[in-house]
PDB file of C-alpha atoms in Angstrom:
ATOM      1  CA  MET C  16      29.836  -1.533 -11.075  1.00  0.00           C
ATOM      2  CA  GLU C  17      27.598   0.569  -8.783  1.00  0.00           C
ATOM      3  CA  ILE C  18      24.589  -0.103 -11.044  1.00  0.00           C
ATOM      4  CA  ASN C  19      25.234  -3.865 -10.463  1.00  0.00           C
ATOM      5  CA  SER C  20      25.315  -3.184  -6.701  1.00  0.00           C
ATOM      6  CA  ILE C  21      22.071  -1.366  -6.763  1.00  0.00           C
ATOM      7  CA  ASN C  22      20.469  -4.150  -8.882  1.00  0.00           C
ATOM      8  CA  ASP C  23      21.726  -6.706  -6.470  1.00  0.00           C
ATOM      9  CA  VAL C  24      20.324  -4.786  -3.637  1.00  0.00           C
ATOM     10  CA  ASN C  25      16.976  -4.539  -5.326  1.00  0.00           C
ATOM     11  CA  THR C  26      17.009  -8.277  -6.086  1.00  0.00           C
ATOM     12  CA  GLN C  27      17.859  -9.111  -2.554  1.00  0.00           C
ATOM     13  CA  MET C  28      15.034  -6.694  -1.290  1.00  0.00           C
ATOM     14  CA  ARG C  29      12.664  -8.486  -3.606  1.00  0.00           C
ATOM     15  CA  GLN C  30      13.810 -11.880  -2.299  1.00  0.00           C
ATOM     16  CA  VAL C  31      13.323 -10.741   1.180  1.00  0.00           C
ATOM     17  CA  GLY C  32       9.850  -9.552   0.247  1.00  0.00           C
ATOM     18  CA  MET C  33       8.954 -12.955  -1.192  1.00  0.00           C
ATOM     19  CA  ASN C  34      10.330 -14.707   1.845  1.00  0.00           C
ATOM     20  CA  GLN C  35       8.192 -12.431   4.064  1.00  0.00           C
ATOM     21  CA  THR C  36       4.991 -13.675   2.373  1.00  0.00           C
ATOM     22  CA  THR C  37       5.914 -17.191   3.080  1.00  0.00           C
ATOM     23  CA  ASP C  38       7.152 -16.513   6.677  1.00  0.00           C
ATOM     24  CA  SER C  39       4.324 -17.368   9.026  1.00  0.00           C
ATOM     25  CA  TYR C  40       5.654 -15.108  11.777  1.00  0.00           C
ATOM     26  CA  SER C  41       5.636 -12.113   9.367  1.00  0.00           C
ATOM     27  CA  ARG C  42       1.998 -13.041   8.213  1.00  0.00           C
ATOM     28  CA  ASN C  43       0.957 -13.191  11.794  1.00  0.00           C
ATOM     29  CA  ILE C  44       2.245  -9.757  12.457  1.00  0.00           C
ATOM     30  CA  GLN C  45       0.741  -8.351   9.287  1.00  0.00           C
ATOM     31  CA  ASN C  46      -2.643  -9.780  10.435  1.00  0.00           C
ATOM     32  CA  GLN C  47      -2.158  -8.181  13.657  1.00  0.00           C
ATOM     33  CA  ILE C  48      -1.551  -4.850  12.013  1.00  0.00           C
ATOM     34  CA  ALA C  49      -4.673  -5.374   9.763  1.00  0.00           C
ATOM     35  CA  ASN C  50      -6.809  -6.270  12.813  1.00  0.00           C
ATOM     36  CA  VAL C  51      -5.629  -3.002  14.687  1.00  0.00           C
ATOM     37  CA  GLN C  52      -6.282  -0.939  11.490  1.00  0.00           C
ATOM     38  CA  LYS C  53      -9.717  -2.376  11.199  1.00  0.00           C
ATOM     39  CA  GLN C  54     -10.321  -1.421  14.845  1.00  0.00           C
ATOM     40  CA  LEU C  55      -9.071   2.042  14.073  1.00  0.00           C
ATOM     41  CA  GLN C  56     -11.525   2.296  11.143  1.00  0.00           C
ATOM     42  CA  GLU C  57     -14.488   1.038  13.332  1.00  0.00           C
ATOM     43  CA  LEU C  58     -13.602   3.494  16.048  1.00  0.00           C
ATOM     44  CA  SER C  59     -14.860   6.551  14.194  1.00  0.00           C
ATOM     45  CA  SER C  60     -18.363   5.057  13.738  1.00  0.00           C
ATOM     46  CA  ASN C  61     -18.577   4.057  17.466  1.00  0.00           C
ATOM     47  CA  LYS C  62     -21.240   6.275  19.029  1.00  0.00           C
ATOM     48  CA  ASP C  63     -20.989   4.858  22.544  1.00  0.00           C
ATOM     49  CA  ILE C  64     -17.823   6.788  23.477  1.00  0.00           C
ATOM     50  CA  THR C  65     -16.943  10.491  23.607  1.00  0.00           C
ATOM     51  CA  GLN C  66     -14.771  12.302  21.097  1.00  0.00           C
ATOM     52  CA  GLU C  67     -11.989  12.575  23.686  1.00  0.00           C
ATOM     53  CA  GLU C  68     -12.131   8.937  24.359  1.00  0.00           C
ATOM     54  CA  LYS C  69     -11.993   8.279  20.577  1.00  0.00           C
ATOM     55  CA  MET C  70      -8.868  10.422  20.217  1.00  0.00           C
ATOM     56  CA  THR C  71      -7.224   8.517  23.138  1.00  0.00           C
ATOM     57  CA  LYS C  72      -8.148   5.135  21.772  1.00  0.00           C
ATOM     58  CA  ARG C  73      -7.025   6.290  18.269  1.00  0.00           C
ATOM     59  CA  GLN C  74      -3.640   7.182  19.677  1.00  0.00           C
ATOM     60  CA  GLU C  75      -3.370   3.782  21.464  1.00  0.00           C
ATOM     61  CA  LEU C  76      -4.222   1.897  18.327  1.00  0.00           C
ATOM     62  CA  GLN C  77      -1.706   3.906  16.295  1.00  0.00           C
ATOM     63  CA  GLN C  78       0.890   3.085  18.786  1.00  0.00           C
ATOM     64  CA  GLN C  79       0.000  -0.578  18.574  1.00  0.00           C
ATOM     65  CA  ILE C  80       0.466  -0.342  14.751  1.00  0.00           C
ATOM     66  CA  SER C  81       3.736   1.388  15.267  1.00  0.00           C
ATOM     67  CA  ASP C  82       4.978  -1.303  17.597  1.00  0.00           C
ATOM     68  CA  TRP C  83       3.792  -4.101  15.305  1.00  0.00           C
ATOM     69  CA  ASN C  84       5.533  -2.430  12.379  1.00  0.00           C
ATOM     70  CA  ILE C  85       8.767  -2.132  14.383  1.00  0.00           C
ATOM     71  CA  GLN C  86       8.561  -5.736  15.325  1.00  0.00           C
ATOM     72  CA  LEU C  87       7.921  -6.744  11.753  1.00  0.00           C
ATOM     73  CA  ARG C  88      10.987  -4.746  10.549  1.00  0.00           C
ATOM     74  CA  GLN C  89      13.163  -6.243  13.140  1.00  0.00           C
ATOM     75  CA  HIS C  90      11.999  -9.737  12.209  1.00  0.00           C
ATOM     76  CA  GLN C  91      12.470  -9.130   8.481  1.00  0.00           C
ATOM     77  CA  THR C  92      15.965  -7.646   9.203  1.00  0.00           C
ATOM     78  CA  GLU C  93      16.811 -10.777  11.186  1.00  0.00           C
ATOM     79  CA  GLN C  94      15.565 -12.920   8.446  1.00  0.00           C
ATOM     80  CA  CYS C  95      17.603 -11.000   5.956  1.00  0.00           C
ATOM     81  CA  ARG C  96      20.706 -11.269   8.099  1.00  0.00           C
ATOM     82  CA  GLU C  97      20.221 -15.086   8.428  1.00  0.00           C
ATOM     83  CA  LYS C  98      19.764 -15.561   4.771  1.00  0.00           C
ATOM     84  CA  GLN C  99      22.879 -13.417   4.023  1.00  0.00           C
ATOM     85  CA  GLN C 100      24.897 -15.365   6.486  1.00  0.00           C
ATOM     86  CA  LYS C 101      23.828 -18.629   4.794  1.00  0.00           C
ATOM     87  CA  GLN C 102      24.651 -17.175   1.414  1.00  0.00           C
ATOM     88  CA  SER C 103      27.978 -15.980   2.646  1.00  0.00           C
ATOM     89  CA  SER C 104      28.779 -19.273   4.115  1.00  0.00           C
ATOM     90  CA  PHE C 105      27.910 -20.924   0.906  1.00  0.00           C
ATOM     91  CA  ASP C 106      29.799 -18.464  -1.216  1.00  0.00           C
ATOM     92  CA  HIS C 107      32.820 -18.825   1.090  1.00  0.00           C
ATOM     93  CA  MET C 108      32.592 -22.656   0.573  1.00  0.00           C
ATOM     94  CA  ILE C 109      32.504 -22.337  -3.229  1.00  0.00           C
ATOM     95  CA  GLY C 110      35.292 -19.751  -3.443  1.00  0.00           C
ATOM     96  CA  GLY C 111      34.208 -16.548  -2.017  1.00  0.00           C
ATOM     97  CA  ASN C 112      31.669 -13.827  -2.917  1.00  0.00           C
ATOM     98  CA  GLN C 113      32.607 -10.980  -5.350  1.00  0.00           C
ATOM     99  CA  LYS C 114      29.513  -8.974  -4.130  1.00  0.00           C
ATOM    100  CA  THR C 115      30.630  -8.250  -0.573  1.00  0.00           C
ATOM    101  CA  GLY C 116      28.972  -5.207   0.881  1.00  0.00           C
ATOM    102  CA  THR C 117      25.786  -5.327  -1.128  1.00  0.00           C
ATOM    103  CA  ALA C 118      24.109  -7.308   1.650  1.00  0.00           C
ATOM    104  CA  ASP C 119      25.142  -4.900   4.239  1.00  0.00           C
ATOM    105  CA  THR C 120      23.776  -2.058   2.098  1.00  0.00           C
ATOM    106  CA  GLY C 121      20.361  -3.722   1.994  1.00  0.00           C
ATOM    107  CA  VAL C 122      20.361  -4.028   5.821  1.00  0.00           C
ATOM    108  CA  ILE C 123      21.310  -0.455   6.219  1.00  0.00           C
ATOM    109  CA  ILE C 124      18.633   0.773   3.875  1.00  0.00           C
ATOM    110  CA  SER C 125      16.091  -1.367   5.702  1.00  0.00           C
ATOM    111  CA  LEU C 126      17.141   0.016   9.123  1.00  0.00           C
ATOM    112  CA  SER C 127      17.201   3.580   7.837  1.00  0.00           C
ATOM    113  CA  THR C 128      13.723   3.208   6.501  1.00  0.00           C
ATOM    114  CA  THR C 129      12.537   1.771   9.812  1.00  0.00           C
ATOM    115  CA  LYS C 130      14.185   4.709  11.705  1.00  0.00           C
ATOM    116  CA  GLU C 131      12.358   7.209   9.463  1.00  0.00           C
ATOM    117  CA  GLN C 132       9.128   5.478   9.981  1.00  0.00           C
ATOM    118  CA  ILE C 133       9.516   5.471  13.812  1.00  0.00           C
ATOM    119  CA  THR C 134      10.406   9.191  13.776  1.00  0.00           C
ATOM    120  CA  GLY C 135       7.405   9.989  11.600  1.00  0.00           C
ATOM    121  CA  MET C 136       5.068   8.060  13.943  1.00  0.00           C
ATOM    122  CA  LYS C 137       6.472   9.760  16.975  1.00  0.00           C
ATOM    123  CA  LYS C 138       5.815  13.087  15.467  1.00  0.00           C
ATOM    124  CA  ILE C 139       2.285  12.130  14.512  1.00  0.00           C
ATOM    125  CA  ARG C 140       1.723  10.847  18.117  1.00  0.00           C
ATOM    126  CA  THR C 141       3.283  14.135  19.661  1.00  0.00           C
ATOM    127  CA  ASP C 142       1.136  16.370  17.206  1.00  0.00           C
ATOM    128  CA  LEU C 143      -1.996  14.414  18.231  1.00  0.00           C
ATOM    129  CA  GLN C 144      -1.305  14.583  21.950  1.00  0.00           C
ATOM    130  CA  GLU C 145      -0.852  18.467  21.517  1.00  0.00           C
ATOM    131  CA  LYS C 146      -4.244  18.662  19.777  1.00  0.00           C
ATOM    132  CA  ILE C 147      -5.888  16.556  22.638  1.00  0.00           C
ATOM    133  CA  ASN C 148      -4.334  18.854  25.224  1.00  0.00           C
ATOM    134  CA  ASN C 149      -5.493  21.970  23.498  1.00  0.00           C
ATOM    135  CA  ILE C 150      -9.050  20.633  23.112  1.00  0.00           C
ATOM    136  CA  THR C 151      -8.962  19.461  26.804  1.00  0.00           C
ATOM    137  CA  GLN C 152      -7.856  22.900  27.927  1.00  0.00           C
ATOM    138  CA  SER C 153     -10.412  24.571  25.839  1.00  0.00           C
ATOM    139  CA  ILE C 154     -13.084  22.456  27.379  1.00  0.00           C
ATOM    140  CA  ARG C 155     -11.927  23.231  30.834  1.00  0.00           C
ATOM    141  CA  ASP C 156     -11.927  26.951  30.023  1.00  0.00           C
ATOM    142  CA  LYS C 157     -15.499  26.764  28.737  1.00  0.00           C
ATOM    143  CA  VAL C 158     -16.679  24.793  31.780  1.00  0.00           C
ATOM    144  CA  LYS C 159     -14.987  27.379  34.137  1.00  0.00           C
ATOM    145  CA  GLU C 160     -16.495  30.292  32.265  1.00  0.00           C
ATOM    146  CA  THR C 161     -19.960  28.686  32.387  1.00  0.00           C
ATOM    147  CA  GLN C 162     -19.671  27.982  36.075  1.00  0.00           C
ATOM    148  CA  ASP C 163     -18.554  31.704  36.679  1.00  0.00           C
ATOM    149  CA  THR C 164     -21.549  32.932  34.743  1.00  0.00           C
ATOM    150  CA  ILE C 165     -23.878  30.701  36.692  1.00  0.00           C
ATOM    151  CA  SER C 166     -22.424  31.738  39.920  1.00  0.00           C
ATOM    152  CA  ASP C 167     -22.613  35.486  39.047  1.00  0.00           C
ATOM    153  CA  TYR C 168     -26.281  34.975  38.017  1.00  0.00           C
ATOM    154  CA  GLN C 169     -27.188  33.206  41.339  1.00  0.00           C
ATOM    155  CA  LYS C 170     -25.346  35.959  43.285  1.00  0.00           C
ATOM    156  CA  THR C 171     -27.270  38.674  41.570  1.00  0.00           C
ATOM    157  CA  LYS C 172     -30.521  36.910  41.998  1.00  0.00           C
ATOM    158  CA  GLN C 173     -29.878  36.445  45.727  1.00  0.00           C
ATOM    159  CA  ASP C 174     -28.848  40.033  46.162  1.00  0.00           C
ATOM    160  CA  LYS C 175     -32.238  41.099  44.581  1.00  0.00           C
ATOM    161  CA  THR C 176     -34.076  38.696  46.775  1.00  0.00           C
ATOM    162  CA  ASP C 177     -32.259  40.093  49.854  1.00  0.00           C
ATOM    163  CA  LYS C 178     -33.041  43.604  48.829  1.00  0.00           C
ATOM    164  CA  THR C 179     -36.810  42.792  48.335  1.00  0.00           C
ATOM    165  CA  LEU C 180     -36.860  41.204  51.809  1.00  0.00           C
ATOM    166  CA  ASP C 181     -35.134  44.156  53.324  1.00  0.00           C
ATOM    167  CA  LYS C 182     -37.560  46.534  51.645  1.00  0.00           C
ATOM    168  CA  LYS C 183     -40.576  44.553  52.895  1.00  0.00           C
ATOM    169  CA  LYS C 184     -39.169  44.516  56.484  1.00  0.00           C
ATOM    170  CA  ASP C 185     -38.688  48.271  56.286  1.00  0.00           C
ATOM    171  CA  GLU C 186     -42.305  48.713  54.964  1.00  0.00           C
ATOM    172  CA  LYS C 187     -43.684  46.651  57.935  1.00  0.00           C
ATOM    173  CA  LYS C 188     -41.586  48.486  60.397  1.00  0.00           C
ATOM    174  CA  ASN C 189     -42.830  51.865  58.994  1.00  0.00           C
ATOM    175  CA  GLU C 190     -46.419  50.592  59.145  1.00  0.00           C
ATOM    176  CA  THR C 191     -45.922  49.515  62.733  1.00  0.00           C
ATOM    177  CA  ASN C 192     -44.475  52.885  63.624  1.00  0.00           C
ATOM    178  CA  VAL C 193     -47.363  54.741  61.895  1.00  0.00           C
ATOM    179  CA  VAL C 194     -49.899  52.615  63.708  1.00  0.00           C
ATOM    180  CA  SER C 195     -48.091  53.030  66.931  1.00  0.00           C
ATOM    181  CA  LYS C 196     -47.991  56.896  66.658  1.00  0.00           C
ATOM    182  CA  GLY C 197     -51.610  56.835  65.661  1.00  0.00           C
ATOM    183  CA  GLU C 198     -52.543  55.000  68.840  1.00  0.00           C
ATOM    184  CA  SER C 199     -50.323  57.101  70.880  1.00  0.00           C
ATOM    185  CA  SER C 200     -51.989  60.261  69.704  1.00  0.00           C
ATOM    186  CA  ARG C 201     -55.457  59.016  70.492  1.00  0.00           C
ATOM    187  CA  GLU C 202     -54.401  58.112  74.004  1.00  0.00           C
ATOM    188  CA  LEU C 203     -53.358  61.709  74.563  1.00  0.00           C
TER     189      LEU C 203
END
């Protein structure tokens, strides 16, 4: 009995899959997903943007794919539900359906799969964002370290320049004092 139920679910899932290929709305969403995936592939070869911009754009494109997949799953679930309602109405008219519950099982499986996919995509997005944050912080640290090094170098150079100027002033002062003393001793 359970084997028949599983086979019925598989048959219904195959029928939903075949209907999806003929459904123009589903095809449109699948085309949208394919376009975004193509953009995602082309992104890595784009030399006009920085690595950080690529990572941000990649995350946006993956989110679009996720959104399109969710929309596709919702539409497919709706299609399945409508078909099952039509089948149920037809079965009721001809004397009832002995396979009650199998349609619900297919919907539950579809919803469960969609939920797992969404959870997986959220984890990928979170992990990616953490990597972006770590790289950004690392870059900030390197820039600050570089700025500090340049600042220290400039300060050291300025101190040496100041010492040299002070030394020259002292030498001139000493020369002036020596000359003044020499003139003073001649006058005496």
